[in-house]
């Protein structure tokens, strides 16, 4: 079975993208005026337009603009994944490796702890509380 996007789906997709990009840009500029990095405002806009805020305050609007079923949902998930990959690529490109190498041992220690500790904590939590992940114990 193949699902196709209807003209209404395409319109909804562009509305969602406009809301996300416009909200991120607006919030980024607002926090920049407060001498904060723009990414802080962009993340706050994502939270405000996501299921945490908009989905709780106006679930009908949220489901209309960001549907969770159908072909549009699949396309939006793909666009979101591509966006995250590009965001992480941009962040990685902006890292100044000379500073990382200059810090040497302390940078290695902090980055290792920042990866290994959350991984171990997540692994232990999954093992101790499998029902939170939808798995049956044992």
mmCIF file of C-alpha atoms in Angstrom:
data_model
loop_
_atom_site.group_PDB
_atom_site.id
_atom_site.type_symbol
_atom_site.label_atom_id
_atom_site.label_comp_id
_atom_site.label_asym_id
_atom_site.label_seq_id
_atom_site.Cartn_x
_atom_site.Cartn_y
_atom_site.Cartn_z
ATOM 1 C CA UNK A 1 0.000 0.000 0.000
ATOM 2 C CA UNK A 2 1.392 3.385 -0.996
ATOM 3 C CA UNK A 3 0.316 6.547 0.720
ATOM 4 C CA UNK A 4 0.380 9.775 -1.231
ATOM 5 C CA UNK A 5 0.454 13.330 -0.013
ATOM 6 C CA UNK A 6 -2.657 15.291 -0.835
ATOM 7 C CA UNK A 7 -2.516 19.002 -1.660
ATOM 8 C CA UNK A 8 -3.863 19.622 1.859
ATOM 9 C CA UNK A 9 -0.985 17.567 3.300
ATOM 10 C CA UNK A 10 1.553 19.644 1.370
ATOM 11 C CA UNK A 11 -0.070 22.860 2.615
ATOM 12 C CA UNK A 12 -0.040 21.550 6.188
ATOM 13 C CA UNK A 13 3.616 20.569 5.844
ATOM 14 C CA UNK A 14 4.611 24.040 4.671
ATOM 15 C CA UNK A 15 2.525 25.594 7.458
ATOM 16 C CA UNK A 16 4.321 23.426 10.022
ATOM 17 C CA UNK A 17 7.745 24.228 8.567
ATOM 18 C CA UNK A 18 6.934 27.945 8.478
ATOM 19 C CA UNK A 19 5.772 27.846 12.103
ATOM 20 C CA UNK A 20 8.888 25.974 13.219
ATOM 21 C CA UNK A 21 11.399 28.020 11.244
ATOM 22 C CA UNK A 22 9.676 31.335 11.955
ATOM 23 C CA UNK A 23 9.293 30.553 15.648
ATOM 24 C CA UNK A 24 12.913 29.443 15.920
ATOM 25 C CA UNK A 25 14.200 32.548 14.144
ATOM 26 C CA UNK A 26 12.012 34.901 16.212
ATOM 27 C CA UNK A 27 12.890 33.274 19.536
ATOM 28 C CA UNK A 28 16.570 33.127 18.557
ATOM 29 C CA UNK A 29 16.633 36.857 17.845
ATOM 30 C CA UNK A 30 14.787 37.638 21.086
ATOM 31 C CA UNK A 31 17.251 35.756 23.285
ATOM 32 C CA UNK A 32 20.168 37.196 21.327
ATOM 33 C CA UNK A 33 18.990 40.654 22.474
ATOM 34 C CA UNK A 34 19.350 39.303 26.030
ATOM 35 C CA UNK A 35 22.999 38.391 25.277
ATOM 36 C CA UNK A 36 22.211 34.689 25.085
ATOM 37 C CA UNK A 37 23.071 32.330 22.223
ATOM 38 C CA UNK A 38 20.398 32.129 19.521
ATOM 39 C CA UNK A 39 20.276 28.344 19.831
ATOM 40 C CA UNK A 40 18.710 28.772 23.287
ATOM 41 C CA UNK A 41 15.739 30.602 21.783
ATOM 42 C CA UNK A 42 15.522 28.109 18.934
ATOM 43 C CA UNK A 43 15.318 25.214 21.377
ATOM 44 C CA UNK A 44 12.728 27.080 23.457
ATOM 45 C CA UNK A 45 10.633 27.643 20.309
ATOM 46 C CA UNK A 46 10.809 23.929 19.531
ATOM 47 C CA UNK A 47 9.592 23.089 23.022
ATOM 48 C CA UNK A 48 6.807 25.684 22.790
ATOM 49 C CA UNK A 49 5.606 24.379 19.415
ATOM 50 C CA UNK A 50 6.042 20.717 20.333
ATOM 51 C CA UNK A 51 3.880 18.275 22.256
ATOM 52 C CA UNK A 52 5.092 19.580 25.623
ATOM 53 C CA UNK A 53 3.469 23.017 25.366
ATOM 54 C CA UNK A 54 1.313 23.345 22.229
ATOM 55 C CA UNK A 55 0.268 19.695 22.411
ATOM 56 C CA UNK A 56 -0.879 20.184 26.013
ATOM 57 C CA UNK A 57 -2.516 23.601 25.655
ATOM 58 C CA UNK A 58 -4.127 23.135 22.231
ATOM 59 C CA UNK A 59 -4.067 19.439 21.303
ATOM 60 C CA UNK A 60 -6.421 19.902 18.348
ATOM 61 C CA UNK A 61 -4.232 22.565 16.793
ATOM 62 C CA UNK A 62 -1.129 20.493 17.468
ATOM 63 C CA UNK A 63 -2.586 17.350 15.836
ATOM 64 C CA UNK A 64 -3.757 19.388 12.838
ATOM 65 C CA UNK A 65 -0.401 21.041 12.198
ATOM 66 C CA UNK A 66 1.769 18.096 13.306
ATOM 67 C CA UNK A 67 -0.205 14.884 12.584
ATOM 68 C CA UNK A 68 1.112 11.629 14.034
ATOM 69 C CA UNK A 69 -0.371 9.280 11.405
ATOM 70 C CA UNK A 70 -0.450 9.050 7.635
ATOM 71 C CA UNK A 71 1.901 9.977 4.834
ATOM 72 C CA UNK A 72 2.443 13.508 6.131
ATOM 73 C CA UNK A 73 3.669 12.139 9.446
ATOM 74 C CA UNK A 74 6.272 10.032 7.642
ATOM 75 C CA UNK A 75 7.452 12.998 5.574
ATOM 76 C CA UNK A 76 7.629 15.263 8.642
ATOM 77 C CA UNK A 77 9.642 12.629 10.520
ATOM 78 C CA UNK A 78 12.086 12.463 7.599
ATOM 79 C CA UNK A 79 12.378 16.260 7.456
ATOM 80 C CA UNK A 80 12.946 16.362 11.231
ATOM 81 C CA UNK A 81 15.654 13.701 11.011
ATOM 82 C CA UNK A 82 17.413 15.551 8.209
ATOM 83 C CA UNK A 83 17.166 18.760 10.253
ATOM 84 C CA UNK A 84 18.765 17.150 13.301
ATOM 85 C CA UNK A 85 21.560 15.663 11.187
ATOM 86 C CA UNK A 86 22.277 19.042 9.576
ATOM 87 C CA UNK A 87 22.144 20.782 12.969
ATOM 88 C CA UNK A 88 24.666 18.340 14.439
ATOM 89 C CA UNK A 89 26.843 18.595 11.333
ATOM 90 C CA UNK A 90 26.866 22.383 11.635
ATOM 91 C CA UNK A 91 27.697 22.181 15.338
ATOM 92 C CA UNK A 92 30.523 19.748 14.607
ATOM 93 C CA UNK A 93 31.939 21.922 11.853
ATOM 94 C CA UNK A 94 32.026 24.917 14.202
ATOM 95 C CA UNK A 95 34.147 23.106 16.801
ATOM 96 C CA UNK A 96 37.658 24.528 16.890
ATOM 97 C CA UNK A 97 39.823 21.422 17.182
ATOM 98 C CA UNK A 98 42.925 23.429 18.064
ATOM 99 C CA UNK A 99 41.232 24.419 21.333
ATOM 100 C CA UNK A 100 40.239 20.804 21.967
ATOM 101 C CA UNK A 101 43.791 19.575 21.383
ATOM 102 C CA UNK A 102 45.183 22.412 23.498
ATOM 103 C CA UNK A 103 43.022 21.314 26.430
ATOM 104 C CA UNK A 104 44.257 17.752 25.960
ATOM 105 C CA UNK A 105 43.679 15.497 28.933
ATOM 106 C CA UNK A 106 40.940 17.557 30.597
ATOM 107 C CA UNK A 107 38.942 17.739 27.328
ATOM 108 C CA UNK A 108 39.259 13.977 26.905
ATOM 109 C CA UNK A 109 38.214 13.344 30.498
ATOM 110 C CA UNK A 110 35.191 15.656 30.372
ATOM 111 C CA UNK A 111 34.008 14.416 26.975
ATOM 112 C CA UNK A 112 34.458 10.770 27.960
ATOM 113 C CA UNK A 113 32.544 11.294 31.191
ATOM 114 C CA UNK A 114 29.870 13.192 29.258
ATOM 115 C CA UNK A 115 29.332 10.173 27.007
ATOM 116 C CA UNK A 116 30.086 7.159 29.198
ATOM 117 C CA UNK A 117 28.186 8.248 32.311
ATOM 118 C CA UNK A 118 24.853 8.938 30.543
ATOM 119 C CA UNK A 119 25.256 5.733 28.523
ATOM 120 C CA UNK A 120 25.871 3.662 31.658
ATOM 121 C CA UNK A 121 23.009 5.371 33.473
ATOM 122 C CA UNK A 122 20.622 4.723 30.560
ATOM 123 C CA UNK A 123 21.765 1.115 30.263
ATOM 124 C CA UNK A 124 21.298 0.530 33.994
ATOM 125 C CA UNK A 125 17.885 2.215 33.992
ATOM 126 C CA UNK A 126 16.740 0.088 31.049
ATOM 127 C CA UNK A 127 17.903 -3.048 32.843
ATOM 128 C CA UNK A 128 16.310 -2.147 36.165
ATOM 129 C CA UNK A 129 13.056 -0.694 34.815
ATOM 130 C CA UNK A 130 12.253 -2.440 31.511
ATOM 131 C CA UNK A 131 8.541 -1.597 31.732
ATOM 132 C CA UNK A 132 9.346 2.097 31.159
ATOM 133 C CA UNK A 133 10.599 1.072 27.726
ATOM 134 C CA UNK A 134 7.595 -1.115 26.953
ATOM 135 C CA UNK A 135 9.457 -4.391 27.510
ATOM 136 C CA UNK A 136 8.491 -7.232 29.765
ATOM 137 C CA UNK A 137 10.951 -7.980 32.587
ATOM 138 C CA UNK A 138 13.111 -11.026 32.235
#
